[in-house]
Coordinates of C-alpha atoms in Angstrom, one line a residue:
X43 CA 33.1 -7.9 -2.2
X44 CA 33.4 -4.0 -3.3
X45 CA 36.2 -2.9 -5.0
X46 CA 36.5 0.5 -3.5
X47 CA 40.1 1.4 -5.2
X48 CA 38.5 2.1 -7.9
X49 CA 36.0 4.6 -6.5
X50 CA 38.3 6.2 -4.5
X51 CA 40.9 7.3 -7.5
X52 CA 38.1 8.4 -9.2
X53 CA 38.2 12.8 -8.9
X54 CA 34.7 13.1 -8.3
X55 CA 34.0 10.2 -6.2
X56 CA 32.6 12.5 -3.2
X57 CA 30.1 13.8 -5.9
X58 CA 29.3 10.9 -7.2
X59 CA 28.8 9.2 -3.3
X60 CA 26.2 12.9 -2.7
X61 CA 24.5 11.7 -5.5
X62 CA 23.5 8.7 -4.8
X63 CA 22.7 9.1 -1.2
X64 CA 20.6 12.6 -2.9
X65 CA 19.0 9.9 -4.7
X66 CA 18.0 7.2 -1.8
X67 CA 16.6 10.8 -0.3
X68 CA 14.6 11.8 -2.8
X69 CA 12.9 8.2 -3.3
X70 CA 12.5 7.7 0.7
X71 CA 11.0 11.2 0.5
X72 CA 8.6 10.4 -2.1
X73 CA 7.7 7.2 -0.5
X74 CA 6.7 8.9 2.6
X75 CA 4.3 11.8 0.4
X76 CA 2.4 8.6 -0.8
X77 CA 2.5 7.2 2.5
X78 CA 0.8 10.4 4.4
X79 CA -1.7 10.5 1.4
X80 CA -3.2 6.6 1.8
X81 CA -3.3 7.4 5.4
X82 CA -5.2 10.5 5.1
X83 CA -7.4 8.6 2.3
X84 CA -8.2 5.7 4.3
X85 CA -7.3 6.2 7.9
X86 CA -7.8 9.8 8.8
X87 CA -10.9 10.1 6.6
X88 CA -12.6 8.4 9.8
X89 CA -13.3 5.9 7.0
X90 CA -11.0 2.6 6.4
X91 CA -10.8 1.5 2.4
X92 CA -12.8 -1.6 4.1
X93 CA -15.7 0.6 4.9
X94 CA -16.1 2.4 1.8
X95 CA -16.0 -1.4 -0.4
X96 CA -17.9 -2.3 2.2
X97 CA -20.8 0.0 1.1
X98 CA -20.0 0.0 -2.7
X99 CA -20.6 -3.7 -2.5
X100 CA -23.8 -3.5 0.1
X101 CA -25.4 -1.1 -2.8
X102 CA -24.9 -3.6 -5.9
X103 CA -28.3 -5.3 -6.2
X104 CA -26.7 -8.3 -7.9
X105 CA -24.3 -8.5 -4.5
X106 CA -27.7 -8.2 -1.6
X107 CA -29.0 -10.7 -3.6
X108 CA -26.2 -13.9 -3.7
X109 CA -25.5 -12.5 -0.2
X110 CA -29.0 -13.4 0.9
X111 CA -29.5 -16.3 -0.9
X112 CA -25.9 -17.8 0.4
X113 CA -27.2 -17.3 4.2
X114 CA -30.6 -18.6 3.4
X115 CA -28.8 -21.7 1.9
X116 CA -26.3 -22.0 5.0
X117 CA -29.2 -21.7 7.7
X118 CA -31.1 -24.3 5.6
X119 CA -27.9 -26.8 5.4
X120 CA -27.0 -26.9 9.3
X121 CA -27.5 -29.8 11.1
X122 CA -28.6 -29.3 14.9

């Protein structure tokens, strides 16, 4: 599957093999800073990214509104 001759005869293969796992290090690294800040922006706030829709939405007029008028509809439609 890997021709690994070739990488081996090569004079700087051990640089070339630090470099790439330097690079799968820096990436994983990275992905973890972004990581710990959308916990600490959602999580740890003591506010989940739900809540804080949650009351953008709630404070739209336009949004109360269709909201009320969709349970007023629903409790009208039920059969008992």
């Amino acid at each position: 599957m890997f021709n690994l001759q070739n990488l081996y005869q090569q004079p700087l293969a051990i640089l070339q093999i630090l470099g790439i796992l330097l690079a799968i290090y820096a990436t994983c690294t990275l992905l973890d800073f972004i990581r710990q800040a959308l916990f600490a922006v959602t999580i740890a706030s003591g506010r989940t990214l739900v809540d804080l829709l949650w009351d953008k939405a709630s404070t739209n007029q336009s949004f109360r509104l269709n909201t009320q008028a969709n349970l007023t509809a629903s409790t009208e439609n039920k059969q008992f």
